[in-house]
CSV table of C-alpha atoms in Angstrom, one decimal:
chain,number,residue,atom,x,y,z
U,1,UNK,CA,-8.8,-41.1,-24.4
U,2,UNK,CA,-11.9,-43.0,-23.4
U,3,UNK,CA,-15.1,-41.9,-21.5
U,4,UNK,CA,-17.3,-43.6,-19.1
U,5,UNK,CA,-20.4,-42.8,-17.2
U,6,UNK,CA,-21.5,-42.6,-13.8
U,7,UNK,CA,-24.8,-42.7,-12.5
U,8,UNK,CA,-24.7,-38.6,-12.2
U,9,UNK,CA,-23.8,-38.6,-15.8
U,10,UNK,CA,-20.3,-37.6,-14.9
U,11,UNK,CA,-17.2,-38.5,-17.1
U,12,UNK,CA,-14.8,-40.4,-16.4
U,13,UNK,CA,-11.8,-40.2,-18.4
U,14,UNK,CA,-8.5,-42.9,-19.2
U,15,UNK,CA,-5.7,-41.3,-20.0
U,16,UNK,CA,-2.5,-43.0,-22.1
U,17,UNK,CA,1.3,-43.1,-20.3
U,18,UNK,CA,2.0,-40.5,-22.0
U,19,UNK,CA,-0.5,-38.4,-21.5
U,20,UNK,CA,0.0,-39.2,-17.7
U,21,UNK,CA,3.5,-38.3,-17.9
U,22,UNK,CA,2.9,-34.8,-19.1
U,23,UNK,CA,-0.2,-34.0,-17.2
U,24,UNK,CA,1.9,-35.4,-13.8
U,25,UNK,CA,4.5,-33.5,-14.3
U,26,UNK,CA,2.8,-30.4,-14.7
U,27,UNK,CA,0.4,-30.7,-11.5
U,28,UNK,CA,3.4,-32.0,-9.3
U,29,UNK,CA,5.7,-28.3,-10.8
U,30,UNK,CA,2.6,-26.3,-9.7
U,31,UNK,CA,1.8,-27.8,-6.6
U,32,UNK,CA,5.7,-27.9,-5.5
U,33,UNK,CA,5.9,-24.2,-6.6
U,34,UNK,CA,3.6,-23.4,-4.5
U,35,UNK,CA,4.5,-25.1,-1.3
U,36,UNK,CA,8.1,-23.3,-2.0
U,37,UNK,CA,6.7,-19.7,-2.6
U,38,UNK,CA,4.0,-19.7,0.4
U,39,UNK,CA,6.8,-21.3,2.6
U,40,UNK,CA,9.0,-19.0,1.7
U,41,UNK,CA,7.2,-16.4,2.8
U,42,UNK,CA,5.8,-17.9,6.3
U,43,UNK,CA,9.8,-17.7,6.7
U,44,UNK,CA,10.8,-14.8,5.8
U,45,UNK,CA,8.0,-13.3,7.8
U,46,UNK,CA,8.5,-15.3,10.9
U,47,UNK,CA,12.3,-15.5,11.4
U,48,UNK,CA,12.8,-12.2,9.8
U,49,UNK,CA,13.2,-9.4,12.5
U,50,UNK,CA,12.0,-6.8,10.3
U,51,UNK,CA,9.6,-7.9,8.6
U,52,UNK,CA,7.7,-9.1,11.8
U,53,UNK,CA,5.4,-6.2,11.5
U,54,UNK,CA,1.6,-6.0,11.7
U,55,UNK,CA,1.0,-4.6,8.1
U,56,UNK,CA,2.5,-8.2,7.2
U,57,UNK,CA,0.6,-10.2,9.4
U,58,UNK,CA,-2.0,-10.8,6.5
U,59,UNK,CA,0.7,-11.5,4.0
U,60,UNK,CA,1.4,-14.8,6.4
U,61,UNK,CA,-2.2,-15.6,6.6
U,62,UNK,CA,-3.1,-15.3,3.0
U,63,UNK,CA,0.6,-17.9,2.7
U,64,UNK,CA,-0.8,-19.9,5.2
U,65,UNK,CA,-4.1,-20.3,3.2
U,66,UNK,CA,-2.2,-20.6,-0.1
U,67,UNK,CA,0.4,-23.2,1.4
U,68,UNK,CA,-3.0,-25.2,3.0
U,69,UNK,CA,-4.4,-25.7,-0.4
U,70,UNK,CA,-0.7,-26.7,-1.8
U,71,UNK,CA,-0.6,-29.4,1.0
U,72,UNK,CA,-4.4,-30.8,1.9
U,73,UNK,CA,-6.0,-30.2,-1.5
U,74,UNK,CA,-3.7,-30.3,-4.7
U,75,UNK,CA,-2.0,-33.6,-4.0
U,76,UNK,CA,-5.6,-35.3,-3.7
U,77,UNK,CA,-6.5,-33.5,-6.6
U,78,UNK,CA,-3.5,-34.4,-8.6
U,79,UNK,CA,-3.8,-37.9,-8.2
U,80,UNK,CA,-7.8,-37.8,-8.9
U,81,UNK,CA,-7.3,-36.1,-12.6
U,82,UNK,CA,-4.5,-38.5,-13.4
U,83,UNK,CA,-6.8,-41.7,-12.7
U,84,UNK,CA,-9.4,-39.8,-15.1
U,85,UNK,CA,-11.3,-38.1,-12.5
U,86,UNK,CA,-12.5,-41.0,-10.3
U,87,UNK,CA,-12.4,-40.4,-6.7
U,88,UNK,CA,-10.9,-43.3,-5.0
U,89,UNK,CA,-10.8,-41.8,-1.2
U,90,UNK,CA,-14.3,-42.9,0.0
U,91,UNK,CA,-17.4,-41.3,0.7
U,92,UNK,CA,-16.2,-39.6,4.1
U,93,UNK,CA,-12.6,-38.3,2.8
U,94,UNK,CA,-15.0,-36.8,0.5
U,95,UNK,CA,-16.6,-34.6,2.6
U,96,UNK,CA,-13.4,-33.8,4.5
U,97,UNK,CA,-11.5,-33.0,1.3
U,98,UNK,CA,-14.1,-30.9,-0.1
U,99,UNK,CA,-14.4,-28.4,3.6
U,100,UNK,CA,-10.6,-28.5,3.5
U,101,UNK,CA,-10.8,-27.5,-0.2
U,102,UNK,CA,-13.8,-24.5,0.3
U,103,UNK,CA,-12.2,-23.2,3.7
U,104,UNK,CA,-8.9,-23.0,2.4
U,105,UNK,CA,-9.6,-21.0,-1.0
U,106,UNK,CA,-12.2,-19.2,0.8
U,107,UNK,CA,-9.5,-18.0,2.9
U,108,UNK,CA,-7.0,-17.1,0.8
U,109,UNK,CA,-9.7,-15.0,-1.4
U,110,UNK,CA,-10.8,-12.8,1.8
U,111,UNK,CA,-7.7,-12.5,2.6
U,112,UNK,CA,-6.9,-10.8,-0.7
U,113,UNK,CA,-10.4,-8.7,0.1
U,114,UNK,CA,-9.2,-7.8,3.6
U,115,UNK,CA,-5.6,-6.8,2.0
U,116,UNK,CA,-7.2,-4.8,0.0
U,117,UNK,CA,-9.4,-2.7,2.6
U,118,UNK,CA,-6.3,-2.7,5.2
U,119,UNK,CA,-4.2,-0.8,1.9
U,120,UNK,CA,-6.8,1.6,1.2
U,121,UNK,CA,-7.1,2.5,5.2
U,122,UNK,CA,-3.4,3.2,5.1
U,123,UNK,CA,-3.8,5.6,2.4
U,124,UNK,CA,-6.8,7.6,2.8
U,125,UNK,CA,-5.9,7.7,6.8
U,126,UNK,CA,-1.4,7.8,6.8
U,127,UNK,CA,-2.0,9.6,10.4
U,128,UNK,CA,-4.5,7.6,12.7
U,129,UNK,CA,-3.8,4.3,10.8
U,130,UNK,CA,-0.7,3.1,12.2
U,131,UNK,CA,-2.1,4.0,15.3
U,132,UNK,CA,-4.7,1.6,15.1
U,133,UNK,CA,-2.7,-1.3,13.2
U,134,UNK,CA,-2.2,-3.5,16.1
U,135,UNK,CA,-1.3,-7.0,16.0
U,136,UNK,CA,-3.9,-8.0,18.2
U,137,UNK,CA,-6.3,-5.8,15.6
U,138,UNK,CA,-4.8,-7.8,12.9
U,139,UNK,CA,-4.8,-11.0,14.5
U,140,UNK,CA,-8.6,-10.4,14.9
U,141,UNK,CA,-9.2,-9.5,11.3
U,142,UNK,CA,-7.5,-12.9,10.8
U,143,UNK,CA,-9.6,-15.4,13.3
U,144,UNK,CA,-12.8,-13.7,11.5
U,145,UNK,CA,-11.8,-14.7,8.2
U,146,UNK,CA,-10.8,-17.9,9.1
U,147,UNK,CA,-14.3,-18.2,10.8
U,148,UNK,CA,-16.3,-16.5,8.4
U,149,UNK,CA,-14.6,-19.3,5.5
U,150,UNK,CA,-15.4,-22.8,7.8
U,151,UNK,CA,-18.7,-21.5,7.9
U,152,UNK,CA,-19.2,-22.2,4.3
U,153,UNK,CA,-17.8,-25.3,5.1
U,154,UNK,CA,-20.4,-26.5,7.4
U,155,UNK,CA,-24.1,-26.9,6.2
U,156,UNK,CA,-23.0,-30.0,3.9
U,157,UNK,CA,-21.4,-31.4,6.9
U,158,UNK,CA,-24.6,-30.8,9.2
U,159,UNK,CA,-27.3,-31.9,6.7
U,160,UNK,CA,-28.1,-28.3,5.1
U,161,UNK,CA,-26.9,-29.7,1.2
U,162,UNK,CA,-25.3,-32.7,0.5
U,163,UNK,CA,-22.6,-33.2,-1.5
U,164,UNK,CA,-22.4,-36.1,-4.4
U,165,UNK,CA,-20.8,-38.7,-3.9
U,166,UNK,CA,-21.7,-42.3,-5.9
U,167,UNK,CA,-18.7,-43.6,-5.0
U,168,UNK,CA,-17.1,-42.8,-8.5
U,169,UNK,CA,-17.2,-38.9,-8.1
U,170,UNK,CA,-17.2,-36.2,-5.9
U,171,UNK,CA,-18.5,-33.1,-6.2
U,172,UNK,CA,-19.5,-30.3,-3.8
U,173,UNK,CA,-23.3,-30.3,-3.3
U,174,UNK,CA,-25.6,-28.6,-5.7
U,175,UNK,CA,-28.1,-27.0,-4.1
U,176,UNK,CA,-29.8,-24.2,-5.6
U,177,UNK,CA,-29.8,-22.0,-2.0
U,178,UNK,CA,-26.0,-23.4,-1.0
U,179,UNK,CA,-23.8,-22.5,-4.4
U,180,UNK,CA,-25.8,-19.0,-4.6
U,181,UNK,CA,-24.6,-18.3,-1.0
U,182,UNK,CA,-21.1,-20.3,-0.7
U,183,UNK,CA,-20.5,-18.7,-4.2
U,184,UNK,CA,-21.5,-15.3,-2.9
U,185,UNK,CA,-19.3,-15.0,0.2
U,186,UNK,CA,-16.7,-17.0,-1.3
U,187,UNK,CA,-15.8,-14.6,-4.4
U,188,UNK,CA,-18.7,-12.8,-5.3
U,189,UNK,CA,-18.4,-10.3,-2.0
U,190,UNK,CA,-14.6,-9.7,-1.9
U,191,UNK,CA,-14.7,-9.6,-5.4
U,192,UNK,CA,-16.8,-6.3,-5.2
U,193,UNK,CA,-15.2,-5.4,-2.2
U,194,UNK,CA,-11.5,-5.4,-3.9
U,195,UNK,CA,-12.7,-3.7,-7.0
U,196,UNK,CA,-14.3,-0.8,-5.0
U,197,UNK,CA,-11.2,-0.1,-3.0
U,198,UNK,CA,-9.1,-0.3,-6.2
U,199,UNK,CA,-11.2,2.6,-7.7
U,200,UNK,CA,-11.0,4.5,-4.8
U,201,UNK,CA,-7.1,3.9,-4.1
U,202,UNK,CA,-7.0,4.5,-7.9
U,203,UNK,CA,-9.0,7.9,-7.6
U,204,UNK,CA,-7.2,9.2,-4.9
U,205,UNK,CA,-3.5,8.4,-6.6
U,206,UNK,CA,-5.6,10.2,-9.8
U,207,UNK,CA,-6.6,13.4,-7.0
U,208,UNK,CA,-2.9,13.1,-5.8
U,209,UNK,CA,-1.2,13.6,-8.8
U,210,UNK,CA,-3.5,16.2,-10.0
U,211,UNK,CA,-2.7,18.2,-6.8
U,212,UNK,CA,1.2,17.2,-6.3
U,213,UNK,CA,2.8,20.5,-8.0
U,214,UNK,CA,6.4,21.4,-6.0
U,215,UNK,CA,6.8,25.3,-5.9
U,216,UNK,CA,9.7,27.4,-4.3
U,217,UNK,CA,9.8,29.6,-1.4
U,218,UNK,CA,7.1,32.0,-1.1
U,219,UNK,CA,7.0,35.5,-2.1
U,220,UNK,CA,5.3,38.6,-0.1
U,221,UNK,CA,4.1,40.6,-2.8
U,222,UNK,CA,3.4,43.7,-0.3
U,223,UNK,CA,7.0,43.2,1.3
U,224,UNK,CA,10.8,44.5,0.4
U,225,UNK,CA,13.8,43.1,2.4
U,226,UNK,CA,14.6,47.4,2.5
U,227,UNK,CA,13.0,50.0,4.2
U,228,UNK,CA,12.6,52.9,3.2
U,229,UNK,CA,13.8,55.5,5.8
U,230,UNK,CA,10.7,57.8,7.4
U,231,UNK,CA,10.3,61.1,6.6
U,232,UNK,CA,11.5,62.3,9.6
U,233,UNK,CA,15.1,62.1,8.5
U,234,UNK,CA,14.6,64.0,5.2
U,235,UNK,CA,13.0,67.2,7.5
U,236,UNK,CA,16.3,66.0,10.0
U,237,UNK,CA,18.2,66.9,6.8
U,238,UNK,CA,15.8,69.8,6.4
U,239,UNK,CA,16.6,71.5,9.7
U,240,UNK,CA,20.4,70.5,9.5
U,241,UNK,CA,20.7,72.5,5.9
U,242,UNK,CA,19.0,75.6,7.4
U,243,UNK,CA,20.9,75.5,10.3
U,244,UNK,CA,23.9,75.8,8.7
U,245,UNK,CA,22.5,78.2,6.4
U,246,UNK,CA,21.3,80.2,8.9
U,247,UNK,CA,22.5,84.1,8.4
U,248,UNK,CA,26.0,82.9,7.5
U,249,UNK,CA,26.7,86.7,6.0
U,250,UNK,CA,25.7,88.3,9.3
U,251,UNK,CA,28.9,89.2,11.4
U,252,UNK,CA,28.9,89.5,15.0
U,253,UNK,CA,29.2,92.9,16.0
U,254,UNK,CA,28.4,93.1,19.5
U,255,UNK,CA,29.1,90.7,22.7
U,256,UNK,CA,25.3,90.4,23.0
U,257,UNK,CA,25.7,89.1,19.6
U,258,UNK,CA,28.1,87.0,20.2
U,259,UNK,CA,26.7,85.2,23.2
U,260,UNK,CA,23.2,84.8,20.7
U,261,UNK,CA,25.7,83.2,18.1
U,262,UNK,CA,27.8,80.7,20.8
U,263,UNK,CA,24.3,79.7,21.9
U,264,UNK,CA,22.6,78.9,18.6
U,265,UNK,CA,26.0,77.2,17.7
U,266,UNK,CA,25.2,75.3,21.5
U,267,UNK,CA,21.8,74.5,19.8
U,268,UNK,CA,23.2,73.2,16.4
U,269,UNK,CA,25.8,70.7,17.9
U,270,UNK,CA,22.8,69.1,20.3
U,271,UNK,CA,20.4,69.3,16.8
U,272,UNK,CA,22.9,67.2,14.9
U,273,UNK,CA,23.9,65.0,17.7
U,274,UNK,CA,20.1,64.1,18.3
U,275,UNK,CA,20.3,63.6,14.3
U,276,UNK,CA,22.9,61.0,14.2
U,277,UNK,CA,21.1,59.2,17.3
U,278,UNK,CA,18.3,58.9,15.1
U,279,UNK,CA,20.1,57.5,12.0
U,280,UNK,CA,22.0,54.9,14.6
U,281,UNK,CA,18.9,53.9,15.9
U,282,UNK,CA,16.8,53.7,12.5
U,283,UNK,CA,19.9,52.0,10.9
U,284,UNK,CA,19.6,49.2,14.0
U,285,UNK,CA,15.6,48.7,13.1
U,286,UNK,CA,16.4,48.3,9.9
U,287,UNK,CA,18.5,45.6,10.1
U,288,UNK,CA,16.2,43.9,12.8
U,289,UNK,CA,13.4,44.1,10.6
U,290,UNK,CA,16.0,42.7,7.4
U,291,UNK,CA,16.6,40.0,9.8
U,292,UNK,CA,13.1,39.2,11.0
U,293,UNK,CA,11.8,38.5,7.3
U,294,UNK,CA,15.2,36.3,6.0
U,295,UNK,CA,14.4,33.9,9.1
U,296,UNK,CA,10.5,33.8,8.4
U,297,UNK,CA,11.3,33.5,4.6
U,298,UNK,CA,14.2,30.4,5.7
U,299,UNK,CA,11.0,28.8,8.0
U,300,UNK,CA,8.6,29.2,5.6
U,301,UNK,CA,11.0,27.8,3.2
U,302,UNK,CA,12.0,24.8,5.1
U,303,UNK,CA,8.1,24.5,5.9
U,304,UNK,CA,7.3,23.9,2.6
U,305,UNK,CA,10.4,21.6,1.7
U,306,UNK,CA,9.3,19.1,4.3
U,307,UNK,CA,5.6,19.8,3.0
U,308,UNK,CA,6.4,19.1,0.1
U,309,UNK,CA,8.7,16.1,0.7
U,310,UNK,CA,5.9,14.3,2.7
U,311,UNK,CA,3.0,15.3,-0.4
U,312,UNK,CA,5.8,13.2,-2.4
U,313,UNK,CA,6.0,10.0,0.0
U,314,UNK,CA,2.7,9.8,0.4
U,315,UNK,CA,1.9,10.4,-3.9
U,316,UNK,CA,4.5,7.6,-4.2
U,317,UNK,CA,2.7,5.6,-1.9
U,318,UNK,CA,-0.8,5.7,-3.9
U,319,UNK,CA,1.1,4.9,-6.7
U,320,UNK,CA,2.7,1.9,-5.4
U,321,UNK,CA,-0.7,0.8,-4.1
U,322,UNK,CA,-2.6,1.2,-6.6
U,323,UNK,CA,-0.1,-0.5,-9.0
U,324,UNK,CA,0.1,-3.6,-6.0
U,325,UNK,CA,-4.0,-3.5,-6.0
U,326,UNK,CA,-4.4,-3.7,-9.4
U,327,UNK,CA,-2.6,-6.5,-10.6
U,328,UNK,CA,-4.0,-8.8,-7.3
U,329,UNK,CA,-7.4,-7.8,-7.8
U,330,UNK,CA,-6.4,-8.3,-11.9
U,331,UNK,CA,-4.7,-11.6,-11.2
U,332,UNK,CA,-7.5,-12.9,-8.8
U,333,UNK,CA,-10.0,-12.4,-11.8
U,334,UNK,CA,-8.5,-14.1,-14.1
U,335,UNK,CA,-8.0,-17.2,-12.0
U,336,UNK,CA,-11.3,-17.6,-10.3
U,337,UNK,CA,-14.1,-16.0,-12.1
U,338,UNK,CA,-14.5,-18.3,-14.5
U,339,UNK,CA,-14.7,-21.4,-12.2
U,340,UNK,CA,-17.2,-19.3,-10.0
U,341,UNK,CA,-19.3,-18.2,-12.7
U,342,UNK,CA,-19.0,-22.2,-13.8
U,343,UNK,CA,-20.0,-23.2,-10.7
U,344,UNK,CA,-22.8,-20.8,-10.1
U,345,UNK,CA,-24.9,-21.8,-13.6
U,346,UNK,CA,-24.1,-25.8,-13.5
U,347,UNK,CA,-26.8,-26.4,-10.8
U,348,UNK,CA,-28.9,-24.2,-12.8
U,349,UNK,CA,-28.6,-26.0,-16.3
U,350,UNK,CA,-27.4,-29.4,-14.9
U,351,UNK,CA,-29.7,-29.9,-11.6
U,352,UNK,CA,-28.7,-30.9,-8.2
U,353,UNK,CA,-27.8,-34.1,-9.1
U,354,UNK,CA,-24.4,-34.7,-11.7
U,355,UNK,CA,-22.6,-32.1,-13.1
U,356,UNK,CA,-23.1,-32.1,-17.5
U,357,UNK,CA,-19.5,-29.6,-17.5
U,358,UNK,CA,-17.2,-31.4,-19.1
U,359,UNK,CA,-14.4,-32.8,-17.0
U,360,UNK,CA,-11.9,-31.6,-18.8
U,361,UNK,CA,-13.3,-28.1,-18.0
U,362,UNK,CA,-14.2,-28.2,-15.0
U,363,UNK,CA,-10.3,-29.8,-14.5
U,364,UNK,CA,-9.1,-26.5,-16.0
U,365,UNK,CA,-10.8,-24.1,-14.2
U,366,UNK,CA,-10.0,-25.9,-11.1
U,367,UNK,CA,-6.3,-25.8,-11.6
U,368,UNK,CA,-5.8,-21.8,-12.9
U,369,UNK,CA,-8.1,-20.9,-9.7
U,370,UNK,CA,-5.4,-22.9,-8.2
U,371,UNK,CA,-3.2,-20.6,-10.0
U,372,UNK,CA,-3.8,-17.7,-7.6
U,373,UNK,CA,-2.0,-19.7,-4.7
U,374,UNK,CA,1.2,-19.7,-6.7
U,375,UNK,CA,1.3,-16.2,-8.5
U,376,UNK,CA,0.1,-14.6,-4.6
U,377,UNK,CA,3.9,-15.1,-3.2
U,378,UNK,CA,5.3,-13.3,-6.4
U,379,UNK,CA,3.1,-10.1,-7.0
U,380,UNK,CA,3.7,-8.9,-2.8
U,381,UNK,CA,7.3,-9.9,-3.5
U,382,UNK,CA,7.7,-8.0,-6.9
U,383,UNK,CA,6.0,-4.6,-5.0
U,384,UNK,CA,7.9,-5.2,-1.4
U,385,UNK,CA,11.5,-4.5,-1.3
U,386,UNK,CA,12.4,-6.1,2.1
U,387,UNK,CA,10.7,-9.7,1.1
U,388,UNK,CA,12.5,-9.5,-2.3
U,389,UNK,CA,16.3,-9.2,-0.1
U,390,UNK,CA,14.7,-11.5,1.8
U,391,UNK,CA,13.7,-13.8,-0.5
U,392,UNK,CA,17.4,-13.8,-2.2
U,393,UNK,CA,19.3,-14.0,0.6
U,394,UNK,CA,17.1,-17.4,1.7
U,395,UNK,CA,17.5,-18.8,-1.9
U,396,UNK,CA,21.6,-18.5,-2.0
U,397,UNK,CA,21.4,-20.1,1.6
U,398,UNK,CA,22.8,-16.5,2.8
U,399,UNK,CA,20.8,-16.7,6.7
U,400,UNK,CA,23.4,-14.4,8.2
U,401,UNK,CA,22.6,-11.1,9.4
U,402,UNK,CA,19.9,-10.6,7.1
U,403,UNK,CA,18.4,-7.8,9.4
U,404,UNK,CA,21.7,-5.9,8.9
U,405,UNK,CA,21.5,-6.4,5.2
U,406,UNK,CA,18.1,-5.1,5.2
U,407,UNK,CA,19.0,-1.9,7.3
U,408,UNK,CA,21.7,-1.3,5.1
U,409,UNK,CA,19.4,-1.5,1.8
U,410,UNK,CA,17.2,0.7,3.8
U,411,UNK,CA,19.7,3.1,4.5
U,412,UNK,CA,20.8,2.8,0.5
U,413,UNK,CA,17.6,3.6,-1.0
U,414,UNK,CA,16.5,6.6,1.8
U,415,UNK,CA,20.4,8.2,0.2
U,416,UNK,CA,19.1,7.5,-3.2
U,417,UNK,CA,15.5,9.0,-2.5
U,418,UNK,CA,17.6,11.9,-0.7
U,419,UNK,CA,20.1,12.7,-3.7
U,420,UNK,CA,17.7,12.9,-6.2
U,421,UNK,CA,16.8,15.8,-7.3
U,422,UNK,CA,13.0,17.1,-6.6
U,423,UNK,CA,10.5,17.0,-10.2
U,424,UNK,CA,7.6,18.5,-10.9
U,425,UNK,CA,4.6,16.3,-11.2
């Protein structure tokens, strides 16, 4: 492999056939990958009854800004490294392919940062949010990011900082004020954005599961399902026993007697029918009351089951996007920050001029920041179960009533979810 200069000092390398072959094949796999997975997903999306939702409306943008830089960028790209990094499009393609190439990656990264706000809104706010989640909110969210990424794109076009172009190279301009702020809003700002709500989605899952204990029904201490009968029965009893006890050795001797004795029998029989009013009527509160507390104990009961039912959807939830937010935010590190943080020093140690990174590098860096459009489609996929059915039933060419097949699977998993047995977390 061979190296040449350029009047910015860039290199310019020659590659052997087979060197070609290999490095070919690899950009053309990558670049077709990712026109597949984005597309599939615009697709699934569009045609898709069920997934035609607003929470997915960003899902399509972010593919739309993935698929742009599969189709306006890479191929250009592509054919640029495999020529040993001379640019062979002229001075105004130039310019064009470097705005297509900073508004379409620009895009895609706050998309990820506005995915990542729109999750933790859906979390910390499971009530109002769907509310608000509109698709004419979300199709402003969208237009803002769209406009908020061309306008990166413009001060090279309008004079601000040129880019370099010798006719051998080109390379984005390197002016000191332009990469601090194209760098800035292009990663540096959604970078912090997306880590913040992954610590806060994080901390609340943390809270959650801390909290998320499942108990029984509730006990009343102070209360018995008996009652114990008042006193007024045991005197009742009281009165009945010395009633019948009264002079029971005493014969009648007289008819004044006897009169005195039919009465006090009179009295008796109305004392002990008054008696077993009482005990009707106490026996019907009691099982009033017995009845009141079962029902209140069955409500509070069910009360808590659904409680605690929704405490588990919505722990589950955290979990899920916490895990989702993680390994985009985690992902989208790994691919970009090192070409950003590249990016951001060379003016600094090379000037505005050239670029002194090696091409080879800078190549690299390019192409696993490039990475992030392919891996995007995957990691929602892999966390969403309605793209994943979708996704399968596109591949085996199955386009018949896919909305019925996702119902079903619906219906599966909510059974599954329902038969399970509740654990304690």
């Amino acid at each position: 492999m061979e190296t040449n200069g350029t009047r910015c000092g860039a290199q310019i390398l020659s590659y052997g056939r087979v060197e070609k072959v290999l490095i070919g094949g690899v950009l053309t796999v990558l670049t077709l990958s990712t026109i597949c997975g984005n597309l599939l997903v615009v697709i699934s999306v569009c045609f898709v009854k069920k997934l035609r939702q607003p929470s997915n409306y960003l899902i399509v943008s972010l593919a739309v800004a993935d698929l742009s830089v599969a189709l306006a960028v890479m191929p250009f790209v592509s054919i640029t490294d495999l020529i040993g990094g001379r640019w062979v499009f002229g001075q105004f393609f130039c310019n064009v392919f470097i705005a297509m190439d900073v508004m379409c990656c620009t895009a895609s990264i706050m998309t990820l940062c506005v995915i990542s706000i729109d999750r933790y809104l859906g979390i910390t706010n499971p009530l109002t949010y769907p509310v608000r989640q509109s698709g004419c909110c979300m199709a402003k969210m969208i237009l803002s990011v769209w406009l908020l990424s061309a306008s990166i794109t413009l001060p090279p076009l309008f004079g601000w900082a040129q880019n370099v172009n010798d006719g051998r190279v080109c390379l984005i301009s390197q002016d000191f004020g332009y990469t601090v702020y194209s760098t800035a809003v292009a990663f540096y700002i959604p970078m912090s954005v997306m880590l913040i709500m992954y610590y806060r989605i994080y901390r609340a899952a943390k809270l959650s599961a801390a909290k998320h204990t499942i108990t029984g029904f509730p006990r009343d201490g102070g209360e018995e399902a008996g009652v114990a009968p008042p006193g007024g029965g045991e005197d009742a009893r009281q009165e009945e026993d010395q009633g019948g006890s009264m002079v029971s050795g005493d014969r009648p001797g007289t008819e004044e007697e006897e009169e005195e004795e039919e009465k006090r029998a009179d009295e008796e029989e109305e004392e002990s029918t008054d008696c077993m009013s009482a005990a009707l009527k106490l026996h019907r509160e009691v099982e009033e009351e017995c009845s009141t507390r079962v029902s209140r104990l069955l409500k509070t009961g069910e009360h808590h089951h659904r409680r605690r039912r929704k405490n588990q959807s919505i722990f589950k939830r955290e979990q899920k996007a916490a895990a989702t937010l993680g390994i985009v935010v985690g992902a989208f590190a790994f691919c970009w920050m090192p070409f950003f943080l590249v990016s951001t020093a060379r003016p600094f140690i090379c000037g505005v001029e050239c670029s002194c990174v090696p091409l080879w590098l800078e190549r690299t860096l390019l192409w696993l920041g490039y990475a992030n459009s392919l891996i995007n489609p995957f990691i929602y996929a892999s966390f969403n179960r309605d793209l994943r059915t979708t996704y399968s039933n596109l591949l085996r060419c199955r386009y018949r009533n896919i909305n019925r097949k996702l119902s079903a699977a619906g219906m599966h998993e909510a059974l599954k979810l329902g038969e399970k047995p509740d654990l304690v977390i």
